[in-house]
PDB file of C-alpha atoms and ligand atoms in Angstrom:
ATOM      1  CA  UNK A 546      99.815 125.648 114.524  1.00 89.00           C
ATOM      2  CA  UNK A 547      99.616 123.830 117.014  1.00 95.00           C
ATOM      3  CA  UNK A 548     100.581 120.649 118.540  1.00 97.00           C
ATOM      4  CA  UNK A 549     100.319 118.224 121.763  1.00 97.00           C
ATOM      5  CA  UNK A 550     103.198 116.229 122.430  1.00 97.00           C
ATOM      6  CA  UNK A 551     102.420 113.380 123.559  1.00 97.00           C
ATOM      7  CA  UNK A 552     105.520 111.005 124.551  1.00 98.00           C
ATOM      8  CA  UNK A 553     108.272 110.996 126.125  1.00 97.00           C
ATOM      9  CA  UNK A 554     107.316 112.736 128.831  1.00 94.00           C
ATOM     10  CA  UNK A 555     104.122 115.019 130.182  1.00 93.00           C
ATOM     11  CA  UNK A 556     101.513 116.301 127.975  1.00 96.00           C
ATOM     12  CA  UNK A 557     102.410 119.734 126.512  1.00 96.00           C
ATOM     13  CA  UNK A 558     100.913 121.815 123.757  1.00 96.00           C
ATOM     14  CA  UNK A 559     103.131 124.043 121.919  1.00 96.00           C
ATOM     15  CA  UNK A 560     103.537 125.595 118.637  1.00 97.00           C
ATOM     16  CA  UNK A 561     104.419 123.354 115.495  1.00 97.00           C
ATOM     17  CA  UNK A 562     106.613 125.327 114.438  1.00 97.00           C
ATOM     18  CA  UNK A 563     110.430 124.297 115.455  1.00 98.00           C
ATOM     19  CA  UNK A 564     109.734 120.626 116.563  1.00 98.00           C
ATOM     20  CA  UNK A 565     112.242 119.275 114.178  1.00 98.00           C
ATOM     21  CA  UNK A 566     114.317 121.764 114.559  1.00 97.00           C
ATOM     22  CA  UNK A 567     117.613 120.924 117.018  1.00 96.00           C
ATOM     23  CA  UNK A 568     116.235 117.135 116.531  1.00 96.00           C
ATOM     24  CA  UNK A 569     119.591 115.415 115.075  1.00 96.00           C
ATOM     25  CA  UNK A 570     122.239 114.090 116.965  1.00 94.00           C
ATOM     26  CA  UNK A 571     125.637 115.857 116.421  1.00 92.00           C
ATOM     27  CA  UNK A 572     127.320 115.343 114.248  1.00 88.00           C
ATOM     28  CA  UNK A 573     130.045 112.482 114.153  1.00 85.00           C
ATOM     29  CA  UNK A 574     132.792 110.673 112.269  1.00 85.00           C
ATOM     30  CA  UNK A 575     129.770 108.956 109.964  1.00 90.00           C
ATOM     31  CA  UNK A 576     126.494 109.933 108.254  1.00 94.00           C
ATOM     32  CA  UNK A 577     124.206 110.361 109.614  1.00 96.00           C
ATOM     33  CA  UNK A 578     120.905 109.325 107.580  1.00 97.00           C
ATOM     34  CA  UNK A 579     116.903 110.472 108.485  1.00 98.00           C
ATOM     35  CA  UNK A 580     113.982 110.104 106.318  1.00 98.00           C
ATOM     36  CA  UNK A 581     110.591 111.168 106.263  1.00 98.00           C
ATOM     37  CA  UNK A 582     107.243 110.432 104.751  1.00 98.00           C
ATOM     38  CA  UNK A 583     103.127 110.984 104.510  1.00 98.00           C
ATOM     39  CA  UNK A 584     101.099 108.786 104.902  1.00 98.00           C
ATOM     40  CA  UNK A 585      97.760 108.238 105.026  1.00 98.00           C
ATOM     41  CA  UNK A 586      96.186 106.169 108.000  1.00 98.00           C
ATOM     42  CA  UNK A 587      96.039 103.193 105.263  1.00 97.00           C
ATOM     43  CA  UNK A 588      99.856 103.813 104.755  1.00 97.00           C
ATOM     44  CA  UNK A 589      99.817 104.995 101.285  1.00 97.00           C
ATOM     45  CA  UNK A 590     102.073 106.979 100.298  1.00 98.00           C
ATOM     46  CA  UNK A 591     101.293 108.001  96.889  1.00 97.00           C
ATOM     47  CA  UNK A 592      98.601 107.289  94.475  1.00 96.00           C
ATOM     48  CA  UNK A 593      98.121 108.405  90.978  1.00 91.00           C
ATOM     49  CA  UNK A 594      96.187 111.825  91.584  1.00 85.00           C
ATOM     50  CA  UNK A 595      93.115 113.715  89.609  1.00 84.00           C
ATOM     51  CA  UNK A 596      95.664 115.292  87.537  1.00 83.00           C
ATOM     52  CA  UNK A 597      96.691 111.984  86.350  1.00 85.00           C
ATOM     53  CA  UNK A 598     100.065 111.979  87.820  1.00 86.00           C
ATOM     54  CA  UNK A 599     101.516 109.439  90.439  1.00 91.00           C
ATOM     55  CA  UNK A 600     102.477 111.694  93.756  1.00 93.00           C
ATOM     56  CA  UNK A 601     101.677 111.980  97.238  1.00 95.00           C
ATOM     57  CA  UNK A 602      97.962 111.886  97.342  1.00 95.00           C
ATOM     58  CA  UNK A 603      95.979 115.534  97.260  1.00 94.00           C
ATOM     59  CA  UNK A 604      93.900 114.319 100.224  1.00 94.00           C
ATOM     60  CA  UNK A 605      96.513 114.149 102.668  1.00 96.00           C
ATOM     61  CA  UNK A 606      99.367 117.248 100.937  1.00 95.00           C
ATOM     62  CA  UNK A 607      99.298 120.133 103.783  1.00 95.00           C
ATOM     63  CA  UNK A 608     100.848 123.104 104.896  1.00 94.00           C
ATOM     64  CA  UNK A 609     101.519 122.119 108.589  1.00 95.00           C
ATOM     65  CA  UNK A 610     103.682 118.442 107.463  1.00 96.00           C
ATOM     66  CA  UNK A 611     105.168 120.814 105.157  1.00 95.00           C
ATOM     67  CA  UNK A 612     106.255 122.776 107.340  1.00 96.00           C
ATOM     68  CA  UNK A 613     108.352 119.902 109.169  1.00 97.00           C
ATOM     69  CA  UNK A 614     109.003 118.592 106.261  1.00 97.00           C
ATOM     70  CA  UNK A 615     111.461 121.242 105.389  1.00 96.00           C
ATOM     71  CA  UNK A 616     113.007 121.649 109.073  1.00 97.00           C
ATOM     72  CA  UNK A 617     114.140 118.597 108.360  1.00 97.00           C
ATOM     73  CA  UNK A 618     115.762 119.624 104.946  1.00 96.00           C
ATOM     74  CA  UNK A 619     117.094 122.946 106.171  1.00 96.00           C
ATOM     75  CA  UNK A 620     119.508 120.885 109.392  1.00 97.00           C
ATOM     76  CA  UNK A 621     120.728 118.373 106.188  1.00 97.00           C
ATOM     77  CA  UNK A 622     124.064 118.547 104.520  1.00 97.00           C
ATOM     78  CA  UNK A 623     122.863 116.268 101.837  1.00 97.00           C
ATOM     79  CA  UNK A 624     118.976 115.372 100.681  1.00 97.00           C
ATOM     80  CA  UNK A 625     119.123 111.792  98.638  1.00 97.00           C
ATOM     81  CA  UNK A 626     116.895 111.431  95.893  1.00 97.00           C
ATOM     82  CA  UNK A 627     115.815 108.910  93.069  1.00 97.00           C
ATOM     83  CA  UNK A 628     115.851 109.099  89.884  1.00 97.00           C
ATOM     84  CA  UNK A 629     112.468 108.671  89.271  1.00 95.00           C
ATOM     85  CA  UNK A 630     112.814 112.726  91.253  1.00 95.00           C
ATOM     86  CA  UNK A 631     115.026 114.055  89.519  1.00 96.00           C
ATOM     87  CA  UNK A 632     113.357 113.190  85.847  1.00 95.00           C
ATOM     88  CA  UNK A 633     109.975 115.122  87.196  1.00 93.00           C
ATOM     89  CA  UNK A 634     112.196 118.092  88.477  1.00 93.00           C
ATOM     90  CA  UNK A 635     114.147 118.437  85.169  1.00 94.00           C
ATOM     91  CA  UNK A 636     110.508 117.954  83.367  1.00 93.00           C
ATOM     92  CA  UNK A 637     108.606 120.702  85.578  1.00 91.00           C
ATOM     93  CA  UNK A 638     106.141 118.199  86.200  1.00 90.00           C
ATOM     94  CA  UNK A 639     107.570 118.838  89.729  1.00 87.00           C
ATOM     95  CA  UNK A 640     108.690 122.178  92.215  1.00 85.00           C
ATOM     96  CA  UNK A 641     112.170 121.919  93.457  1.00 83.00           C
ATOM     97  CA  UNK A 642     111.653 122.212  97.553  1.00 81.00           C
ATOM     98  CA  UNK A 643     115.114 122.751  97.973  1.00 80.00           C
ATOM     99  CA  UNK A 644     114.454 126.028  95.625  1.00 78.00           C
ATOM    100  CA  UNK A 645     110.816 127.288  97.491  1.00 84.00           C
ATOM    101  CA  UNK A 646     111.801 126.422 100.672  1.00 85.00           C
ATOM    102  CA  UNK A 647     113.874 129.915 101.896  1.00 83.00           C
ATOM    103  CA  UNK A 648     111.111 131.981  99.656  1.00 86.00           C
ATOM    104  CA  UNK A 649     107.964 129.739 102.088  1.00 91.00           C
ATOM    105  CA  UNK A 650     110.233 130.269 105.645  1.00 94.00           C
ATOM    106  CA  UNK A 651     112.473 132.785 105.860  1.00 94.00           C
ATOM    107  CA  UNK A 652     113.254 132.061 109.765  1.00 96.00           C
ATOM    108  CA  UNK A 653     114.571 128.520 108.535  1.00 95.00           C
ATOM    109  CA  UNK A 654     116.561 129.868 106.217  1.00 93.00           C
ATOM    110  CA  UNK A 655     117.929 132.450 109.259  1.00 94.00           C
ATOM    111  CA  UNK A 656     118.413 129.551 111.445  1.00 96.00           C
ATOM    112  CA  UNK A 657     120.387 127.574 108.212  1.00 95.00           C
ATOM    113  CA  UNK A 658     122.328 130.570 108.219  1.00 94.00           C
ATOM    114  CA  UNK A 659     123.291 130.596 111.447  1.00 96.00           C
ATOM    115  CA  UNK A 660     124.303 126.896 111.616  1.00 95.00           C
ATOM    116  CA  UNK A 661     127.027 128.334 109.109  1.00 94.00           C
ATOM    117  CA  UNK A 662     125.789 125.723 106.596  1.00 94.00           C
ATOM    118  CA  UNK A 663     125.645 125.903 103.197  1.00 92.00           C
ATOM    119  CA  UNK A 664     123.115 127.738 101.033  1.00 91.00           C
ATOM    120  CA  UNK A 665     121.423 124.495 100.226  1.00 92.00           C
ATOM    121  CA  UNK A 666     122.618 121.216 101.428  1.00 95.00           C
ATOM    122  CA  UNK A 667     123.297 119.127  97.801  1.00 96.00           C
ATOM    123  CA  UNK A 668     121.786 117.257  95.952  1.00 96.00           C
ATOM    124  CA  UNK A 669     122.376 113.727  96.040  1.00 97.00           C
ATOM    125  CA  UNK A 670     120.543 111.650  93.347  1.00 98.00           C
ATOM    126  CA  UNK A 671     120.225 107.790  92.858  1.00 98.00           C
ATOM    127  CA  UNK A 672     120.176 106.725  89.783  1.00 97.00           C
ATOM    128  CA  UNK A 673     120.112 102.970  87.619  1.00 96.00           C
ATOM    129  CA  UNK A 674     118.702 104.966  84.203  1.00 95.00           C
ATOM    130  CA  UNK A 675     120.056 108.690  84.185  1.00 95.00           C
ATOM    131  CA  UNK A 676     117.063 109.028  81.922  1.00 93.00           C
ATOM    132  CA  UNK A 677     116.741 113.329  83.031  1.00 93.00           C
ATOM    133  CA  UNK A 678     118.072 115.575  80.762  1.00 94.00           C
ATOM    134  CA  UNK A 679     121.288 116.626  83.082  1.00 95.00           C
ATOM    135  CA  UNK A 680     121.041 120.715  82.243  1.00 95.00           C
ATOM    136  CA  UNK A 681     117.353 120.573  82.813  1.00 95.00           C
ATOM    137  CA  UNK A 682     117.935 119.514  86.609  1.00 95.00           C
ATOM    138  CA  UNK A 683     120.717 122.303  87.042  1.00 95.00           C
ATOM    139  CA  UNK A 684     118.274 124.678  86.219  1.00 93.00           C
ATOM    140  CA  UNK A 685     115.490 123.404  88.416  1.00 91.00           C
ATOM    141  CA  UNK A 686     117.840 123.022  91.168  1.00 89.00           C
ATOM    142  CA  UNK A 687     119.827 125.655  93.027  1.00 83.00           C
ATOM    143  CA  UNK A 688     122.397 123.881  94.574  1.00 90.00           C
ATOM    144  CA  UNK A 689     125.437 121.019  94.018  1.00 96.00           C
ATOM    145  CA  UNK A 690     124.109 117.933  92.438  1.00 97.00           C
ATOM    146  CA  UNK A 691     125.656 114.397  92.716  1.00 97.00           C
ATOM    147  CA  UNK A 692     124.667 111.385  90.634  1.00 97.00           C
ATOM    148  CA  UNK A 693     125.308 107.831  91.659  1.00 97.00           C
ATOM    149  CA  UNK A 694     124.890 104.883  89.818  1.00 95.00           C
ATOM    150  CA  UNK A 695     126.009 102.315  87.479  1.00 92.00           C
ATOM    151  CA  UNK A 696     128.542 103.027  84.708  1.00 90.00           C
ATOM    152  CA  UNK A 697     127.470 105.727  82.382  1.00 90.00           C
ATOM    153  CA  UNK A 698     128.298 106.507  79.011  1.00 89.00           C
ATOM    154  CA  UNK A 699     130.823 108.564  77.350  1.00 92.00           C
ATOM    155  CA  UNK A 700     127.847 110.865  76.512  1.00 93.00           C
ATOM    156  CA  UNK A 701     125.752 110.917  79.643  1.00 92.00           C
ATOM    157  CA  UNK A 702     128.411 112.033  81.678  1.00 94.00           C
ATOM    158  CA  UNK A 703     129.946 114.761  79.296  1.00 95.00           C
ATOM    159  CA  UNK A 704     126.253 115.934  79.115  1.00 95.00           C
ATOM    160  CA  UNK A 705     126.503 116.091  83.407  1.00 96.00           C
ATOM    161  CA  UNK A 706     129.813 117.472  83.675  1.00 96.00           C
ATOM    162  CA  UNK A 707     129.111 120.698  81.306  1.00 96.00           C
ATOM    163  CA  UNK A 708     125.935 121.286  83.453  1.00 96.00           C
ATOM    164  CA  UNK A 709     127.893 121.127  86.651  1.00 96.00           C
ATOM    165  CA  UNK A 710     126.807 117.854  87.868  1.00 97.00           C
ATOM    166  CA  UNK A 711     129.683 115.475  89.323  1.00 97.00           C
ATOM    167  CA  UNK A 712     128.863 111.779  89.025  1.00 96.00           C
ATOM    168  CA  UNK A 713     129.631 109.482  90.970  1.00 95.00           C
ATOM    169  CA  UNK A 714     129.572 105.520  88.128  1.00 92.00           C
ATOM    170  CA  UNK A 715     130.248 102.410  90.053  1.00 91.00           C
ATOM    171  CA  UNK A 716     132.073  99.691  88.737  1.00 84.00           C
ATOM    172  CA  UNK A 717     129.959  96.683  88.804  1.00 81.00           C
ATOM    173  CA  UNK A 718     126.203  96.085  89.294  1.00 83.00           C
ATOM    174  CA  UNK A 719     122.883  98.469  88.092  1.00 88.00           C
ATOM    175  CA  UNK A 720     121.625  99.398  91.939  1.00 93.00           C
ATOM    176  CA  UNK A 721     123.394 101.339  94.403  1.00 95.00           C
ATOM    177  CA  UNK A 722     123.960  99.092  97.779  1.00 94.00           C
ATOM    178  CA  UNK A 723     124.456 101.497 100.760  1.00 93.00           C
ATOM    179  CA  UNK A 724     127.786 100.581 100.546  1.00 92.00           C
ATOM    180  CA  UNK A 725     128.492 102.625  97.877  1.00 94.00           C
ATOM    181  CA  UNK A 726     126.562 105.655  98.751  1.00 96.00           C
ATOM    182  CA  UNK A 727     128.362 105.485 102.939  1.00 95.00           C
ATOM    183  CA  UNK A 728     131.168 106.348 100.474  1.00 93.00           C
ATOM    184  CA  UNK A 729     130.725 108.804  98.488  1.00 95.00           C
ATOM    185  CA  UNK A 730     129.407 110.819 101.682  1.00 96.00           C
ATOM    186  CA  UNK A 731     132.345 109.986 103.239  1.00 94.00           C
ATOM    187  CA  UNK A 732     134.301 111.325 100.842  1.00 94.00           C
ATOM    188  CA  UNK A 733     132.562 114.397 100.477  1.00 95.00           C
ATOM    189  CA  UNK A 734     131.865 114.662 104.408  1.00 95.00           C
ATOM    190  CA  UNK A 735     128.197 114.983 104.081  1.00 96.00           C
ATOM    191  CA  UNK A 736     127.214 114.240 108.009  1.00 96.00           C
ATOM    192  CA  UNK A 737     123.261 114.903 108.042  1.00 97.00           C
ATOM    193  CA  UNK A 738     121.978 113.195 105.128  1.00 98.00           C
ATOM    194  CA  UNK A 739     118.053 113.814 104.459  1.00 98.00           C
ATOM    195  CA  UNK A 740     116.145 110.524 102.392  1.00 98.00           C
ATOM    196  CA  UNK A 741     113.462 112.251 100.401  1.00 97.00           C
ATOM    197  CA  UNK A 742     113.357 109.136  98.506  1.00 97.00           C
ATOM    198  CA  UNK A 743     110.657 107.156  97.638  1.00 97.00           C
ATOM    199  CA  UNK A 744     109.871 102.975  98.774  1.00 98.00           C
ATOM    200  CA  UNK A 745     112.187 101.070  96.852  1.00 97.00           C
ATOM    201  CA  UNK A 746     115.090 103.464  97.453  1.00 97.00           C
ATOM    202  CA  UNK A 747     114.196 103.188 100.930  1.00 98.00           C
ATOM    203  CA  UNK A 748     113.888  99.532 101.078  1.00 97.00           C
ATOM    204  CA  UNK A 749     117.233  99.270  99.680  1.00 96.00           C
ATOM    205  CA  UNK A 750     118.565 101.562 102.609  1.00 97.00           C
ATOM    206  CA  UNK A 751     117.173 100.053 105.231  1.00 96.00           C
ATOM    207  CA  UNK A 752     118.205  96.175 103.898  1.00 95.00           C
ATOM    208  CA  UNK A 753     121.827  97.842 104.740  1.00 95.00           C
ATOM    209  CA  UNK A 754     120.874  99.088 107.476  1.00 94.00           C
ATOM    210  CA  UNK A 755     121.899 102.452 106.870  1.00 95.00           C
ATOM    211  CA  UNK A 756     119.483 104.375 107.875  1.00 97.00           C
ATOM    212  CA  UNK A 757     119.574 105.910 111.160  1.00 97.00           C
ATOM    213  CA  UNK A 758     115.592 107.815 111.951  1.00 98.00           C
ATOM    214  CA  UNK A 759     112.718 107.296 110.784  1.00 98.00           C
ATOM    215  CA  UNK A 760     110.176 110.445 110.579  1.00 98.00           C
ATOM    216  CA  UNK A 761     106.547 109.961 110.017  1.00 98.00           C
ATOM    217  CA  UNK A 762     103.682 112.110 110.035  1.00 98.00           C
ATOM    218  CA  UNK A 763     100.649 109.937 109.652  1.00 98.00           C
ATOM    219  CA  UNK A 764      97.716 112.503 108.520  1.00 97.00           C
ATOM    220  CA  UNK A 765      94.311 110.501 109.703  1.00 97.00           C
ATOM    221  CA  UNK A 766      92.157 109.898 106.155  1.00 97.00           C
ATOM    222  CA  UNK A 767      91.583 106.185 104.407  1.00 97.00           C
ATOM    223  CA  UNK A 768      92.208 106.670 101.119  1.00 96.00           C
ATOM    224  CA  UNK A 769      92.261 102.916  99.712  1.00 95.00           C
ATOM    225  CA  UNK A 770      93.543 102.493  96.056  1.00 91.00           C
ATOM    226  CA  UNK A 771      94.759  99.492  94.485  1.00 86.00           C
ATOM    227  CA  UNK A 772      96.820 100.408  91.226  1.00 82.00           C
ATOM    228  CA  UNK A 773      99.443 102.652  91.672  1.00 87.00           C
ATOM    229  CA  UNK A 774      99.822 103.377  95.169  1.00 94.00           C
ATOM    230  CA  UNK A 775     102.581 103.104  97.531  1.00 96.00           C
ATOM    231  CA  UNK A 776     103.221 102.398 100.690  1.00 96.00           C
ATOM    232  CA  UNK A 777     106.421 102.732 102.479  1.00 95.00           C
ATOM    233  CA  UNK A 778     109.146 100.785 101.855  1.00 97.00           C
ATOM    234  CA  UNK A 779     108.400  98.546  98.352  1.00 96.00           C
ATOM    235  CA  UNK A 780     109.927  95.101  97.427  1.00 96.00           C
ATOM    236  CA  UNK A 781     110.973  91.929  98.718  1.00 97.00           C
ATOM    237  CA  UNK A 782     110.155  91.038 101.837  1.00 97.00           C
ATOM    238  CA  UNK A 783     113.103  92.347 104.240  1.00 95.00           C
ATOM    239  CA  UNK A 784     114.888  89.373 105.831  1.00 92.00           C
ATOM    240  CA  UNK A 785     115.771  91.357 108.848  1.00 90.00           C
ATOM    241  CA  UNK A 786     113.598  93.541 109.479  1.00 92.00           C
ATOM    242  CA  UNK A 787     114.476  96.637 111.575  1.00 94.00           C
ATOM    243  CA  UNK A 788     113.372  97.386 114.353  1.00 95.00           C
ATOM    244  CA  UNK A 789     111.769 101.235 115.226  1.00 97.00           C
ATOM    245  CA  UNK A 790     111.866 102.628 118.521  1.00 97.00           C
ATOM    246  CA  UNK A 791     109.261 105.533 118.932  1.00 98.00           C
ATOM    247  CA  UNK A 792     111.633 107.815 120.143  1.00 97.00           C
ATOM    248  CA  UNK A 793     108.762 110.762 120.220  1.00 98.00           C
ATOM    249  CA  UNK A 794     105.327 111.507 119.703  1.00 98.00           C
ATOM    250  CA  UNK A 795     102.920 114.178 118.974  1.00 98.00           C
ATOM    251  CA  UNK A 796      99.329 114.484 118.023  1.00 97.00           C
ATOM    252  CA  UNK A 797      98.565 117.545 115.369  1.00 96.00           C
ATOM    253  CA  UNK A 798      96.319 119.680 116.378  1.00 87.00           C
ATOM    254  CA  UNK A 799      95.433 122.327 113.851  1.00 84.00           C
ATOM    255  CA  UNK A 800      93.336 121.725 110.817  1.00 82.00           C
ATOM    256  CA  UNK A 801      92.695 118.993 109.394  1.00 87.00           C
ATOM    257  CA  UNK A 802      93.320 116.116 108.411  1.00 91.00           C
ATOM    258  CA  UNK A 803      94.142 115.825 112.206  1.00 95.00           C
ATOM    259  CA  UNK A 804      98.327 114.238 112.581  1.00 97.00           C
ATOM    260  CA  UNK A 805     100.451 111.733 114.102  1.00 98.00           C
ATOM    261  CA  UNK A 806     103.936 113.682 113.764  1.00 98.00           C
ATOM    262  CA  UNK A 807     106.138 110.515 115.115  1.00 98.00           C
ATOM    263  CA  UNK A 808     109.574 109.913 114.894  1.00 98.00           C
ATOM    264  CA  UNK A 809     111.780 106.264 115.220  1.00 98.00           C
ATOM    265  CA  UNK A 810     114.925 104.799 116.037  1.00 97.00           C
ATOM    266  CA  UNK A 811     115.673 102.285 113.804  1.00 96.00           C
ATOM    267  CA  UNK A 812     117.912  98.791 114.285  1.00 84.00           C
ATOM    268  CA  UNK A 813     117.905  95.772 112.896  1.00 65.00           C
ATOM    269  CA  UNK A 814     117.787  92.566 114.855  1.00 55.00           C
TER     270      UNK A 814
HETATM  271  N1  NAP B1232     104.244 110.566 101.081  1.00 64.15           N
HETATM  272  C1  NAP B1232     105.750 110.998 100.762  1.00 64.15           C
HETATM  273  O1  NAP B1232     106.089 111.031 101.966  1.00 64.15           O
HETATM  274  C2  NAP B1232     106.385 110.236  99.981  1.00 64.15           C
HETATM  275  C3  NAP B1232     108.094 110.990  99.515  1.00 64.15           C
HETATM  276  C4  NAP B1232     108.409 110.438  98.362  1.00 64.15           C
HETATM  277  C5  NAP B1232     107.924 109.819  97.537  1.00 64.15           C
HETATM  278  N2  NAP B1232     107.208 109.660  97.270  1.00 64.15           N
HETATM  279  C6  NAP B1232     106.457 109.116  95.968  1.00 64.15           C
HETATM  280  O2  NAP B1232     106.589 107.754  96.722  1.00 64.15           O
HETATM  281  C7  NAP B1232     106.289 107.753  94.624  1.00 64.15           C
HETATM  282  C8  NAP B1232     107.722 106.598  94.112  1.00 64.15           C
HETATM  283  O3  NAP B1232     108.689 107.860  94.390  1.00 64.15           O
HETATM  284  P1  NAP B1232     110.450 107.635  93.685  1.00 64.15           P
HETATM  285  O4  NAP B1232     110.000 106.822  91.957  1.00 64.15           O
HETATM  286  O5  NAP B1232     111.033 108.949  93.581  1.00 64.15           O
HETATM  287  O6  NAP B1232     110.788 105.906  94.830  1.00 64.15           O
HETATM  288  P2  NAP B1232     111.568 105.062  94.890  1.00 64.15           P
HETATM  289  O7  NAP B1232     110.452 103.968  94.535  1.00 64.15           O
HETATM  290  O8  NAP B1232     112.515 105.186  95.358  1.00 64.15           O
HETATM  291  O9  NAP B1232     112.292 104.876  93.372  1.00 64.15           O
HETATM  292  C9  NAP B1232     112.475 104.664  92.092  1.00 64.15           C
HETATM  293  C10 NAP B1232     113.195 104.781  91.498  1.00 64.15           C
HETATM  294  O10 NAP B1232     114.662 105.864  92.137  1.00 64.15           O
HETATM  295  C11 NAP B1232     115.713 105.664  91.363  1.00 64.15           C
HETATM  296  N3  NAP B1232     116.562 103.279  92.595  1.00 64.15           N
HETATM  297  C12 NAP B1232     116.019 104.219  93.505  1.00 64.15           C
HETATM  298  N4  NAP B1232     117.000 103.129  94.576  1.00 64.15           N
HETATM  299  C13 NAP B1232     117.984 102.820  93.463  1.00 64.15           C
HETATM  300  C14 NAP B1232     119.395 101.917  93.341  1.00 64.15           C
HETATM  301  N5  NAP B1232     119.741 101.216  94.906  1.00 64.15           N
HETATM  302  N6  NAP B1232     120.265 101.890  93.064  1.00 64.15           N
HETATM  303  C15 NAP B1232     119.448 102.544  91.793  1.00 64.15           C
HETATM  304  N7  NAP B1232     118.719 103.378  91.526  1.00 64.15           N
HETATM  305  C16 NAP B1232     117.482 103.408  92.357  1.00 64.15           C
HETATM  306  C17 NAP B1232     115.913 104.036  90.179  1.00 64.15           C
HETATM  307  O11 NAP B1232     115.380 105.594  89.256  1.00 64.15           O
HETATM  308  P3  NAP B1232     115.937 105.801  87.675  1.00 64.15           P
HETATM  309  O12 NAP B1232     115.103 104.814  86.910  1.00 64.15           O
HETATM  310  O13 NAP B1232     116.670 107.184  87.459  1.00 64.15           O
HETATM  311  O14 NAP B1232     116.956 104.008  87.739  1.00 64.15           O
HETATM  312  C18 NAP B1232     114.554 104.539  90.309  1.00 64.15           C
HETATM  313  O15 NAP B1232     112.922 104.283  89.106  1.00 64.15           O
HETATM  314  C19 NAP B1232     105.974 108.761  94.006  1.00 64.15           C
HETATM  315  O16 NAP B1232     104.907 109.040  93.987  1.00 64.15           O
HETATM  316  C20 NAP B1232     106.501 109.867  95.316  1.00 64.15           C
HETATM  317  O17 NAP B1232     106.018 111.129  94.409  1.00 64.15           O
HETATM  318  C21 NAP B1232     105.823 110.104  98.171  1.00 64.15           C
END
């Protein structure tokens, strides 16, 4: 698997493996949030696939992107995801990528271990409904789990704790804010946080200006789709649109679809 690096600096052909390793800033005093998406050339990140389930479009999912996704995963203290994703894991509709990453890429497991990180990143689930069975989620996910959301009723809280899941219940509101999240992350010393949730969570985090970096793989296929499609960011127009500054650009040379591998630093104006 080869890529052509295009920016910054001169063009250079190199292995795809390792492209995203050691690409994050040194850990500082505050959580650093980085998001990653795979999108089609027309911006679709999810649609209803032939199996009737909504998810990453089958026409663009591929092993090269999966490798880069995993390189970002193994550097994380925590992975941030959604209640919808937790539900899909708990019901077996989706396999936990954390669970299979190490088997698939032993070199990345060694990389994680050599940096003295825990076996798996902490999985942080942002949810207002908590509509998944806690015990099934715990069975599906090999590492520590923390949920964050509005006040949980006693039965759900008990079930979560019995399953070994930590819960953070907010005092007010139904939506988790960036401030809530940063407080939960900082209290647990979680510094590198990999956002793998979808476009509604991403929008909220952007609105609260807590995302520092975006990794975006654009798979050069045009998909269209009207109902049940998602783009990168969904929800009301952002009043203060974050600005993305290109920091690295590469072209994935092997296989089809061709892919543009970009990363951006995000700032607000
Ligand atoms: N191509 C890609 O790179 C990529 C990446 C990620 C996701 N996807 C796809 O995108 C689609 C949508 O993903 P998704 O549903 O996980 O993403 P989402 O639209 O961001 O998440 C929606 C769910 O997350 C919870 N949530 C989000 N923000 C919240 C907040 N501020 N406070 C409380 N709860 C919040 C809620 O869970 P509850 O309902 O539990 O309250 C909500 O139902 C899926 O088909 C997925 O496969 C694609």
